[in-house]
Coordinates of C-alpha atoms in Angstrom, one line a residue:
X5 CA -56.6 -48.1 72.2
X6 CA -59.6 -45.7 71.2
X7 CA -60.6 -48.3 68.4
X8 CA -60.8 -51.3 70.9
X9 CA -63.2 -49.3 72.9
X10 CA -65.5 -48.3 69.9
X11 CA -65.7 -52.3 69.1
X12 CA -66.2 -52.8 73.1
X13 CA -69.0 -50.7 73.2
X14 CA -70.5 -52.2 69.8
X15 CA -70.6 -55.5 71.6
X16 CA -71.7 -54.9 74.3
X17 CA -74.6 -52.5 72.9
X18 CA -77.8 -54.1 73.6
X19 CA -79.9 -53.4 70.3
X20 CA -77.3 -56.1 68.4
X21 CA -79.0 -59.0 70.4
X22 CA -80.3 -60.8 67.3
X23 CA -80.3 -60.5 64.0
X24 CA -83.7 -60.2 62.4
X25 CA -84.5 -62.0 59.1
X26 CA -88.0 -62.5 57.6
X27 CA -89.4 -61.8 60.9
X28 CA -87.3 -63.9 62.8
X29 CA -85.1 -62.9 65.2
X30 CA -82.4 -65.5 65.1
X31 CA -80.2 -64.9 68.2
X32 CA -75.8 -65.3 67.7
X33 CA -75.9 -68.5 69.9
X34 CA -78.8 -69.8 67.5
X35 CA -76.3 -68.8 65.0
X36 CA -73.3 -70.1 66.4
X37 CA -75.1 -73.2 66.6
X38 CA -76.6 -73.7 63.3
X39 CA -72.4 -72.9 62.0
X40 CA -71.6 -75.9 64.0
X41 CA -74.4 -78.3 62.7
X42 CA -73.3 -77.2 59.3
X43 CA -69.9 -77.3 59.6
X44 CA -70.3 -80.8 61.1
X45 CA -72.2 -82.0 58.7
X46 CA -69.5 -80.4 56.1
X47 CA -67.0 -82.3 57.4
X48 CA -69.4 -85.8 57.7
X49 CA -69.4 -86.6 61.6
X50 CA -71.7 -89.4 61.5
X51 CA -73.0 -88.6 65.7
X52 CA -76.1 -88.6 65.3
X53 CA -77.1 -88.2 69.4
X54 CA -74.7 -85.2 68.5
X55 CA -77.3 -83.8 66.2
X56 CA -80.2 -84.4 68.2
X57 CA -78.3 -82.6 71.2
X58 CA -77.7 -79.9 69.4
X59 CA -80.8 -79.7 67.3
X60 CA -82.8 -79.6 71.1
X61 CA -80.8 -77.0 71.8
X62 CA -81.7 -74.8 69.3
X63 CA -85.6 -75.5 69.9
X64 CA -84.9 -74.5 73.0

């Protein structure tokens, strides 16, 4: 049980926001994002109002 707790308190530390890389801080739902784009693209979905949808929400 103590080991749940230790990765509990990892998560929900707040330094581990983002992830910084070349001075960008890329943020885990940016990231979880770009995965699906890429792994949609892997798998050759041809939706491309999916792609804008989920492209806008990255800018945003």
């Amino acid at each position: 049980m103590e080991q749940n707790n230790s990765i509990l308190s990892f998560f929900q530390n707040s330094d581990f926001e983002y992830i910084e890389l070349f001075n960008i801080k890329f943020y885990f739902d940016d990231l979880l994002i770009l995965c699906l784009l890429f792994f949609l693209y892997k798998e050759d979905v041809h939706d491309d109002f999916l792609y804008v949808i989920l492209i806008a929400l990255l800018l945003t």
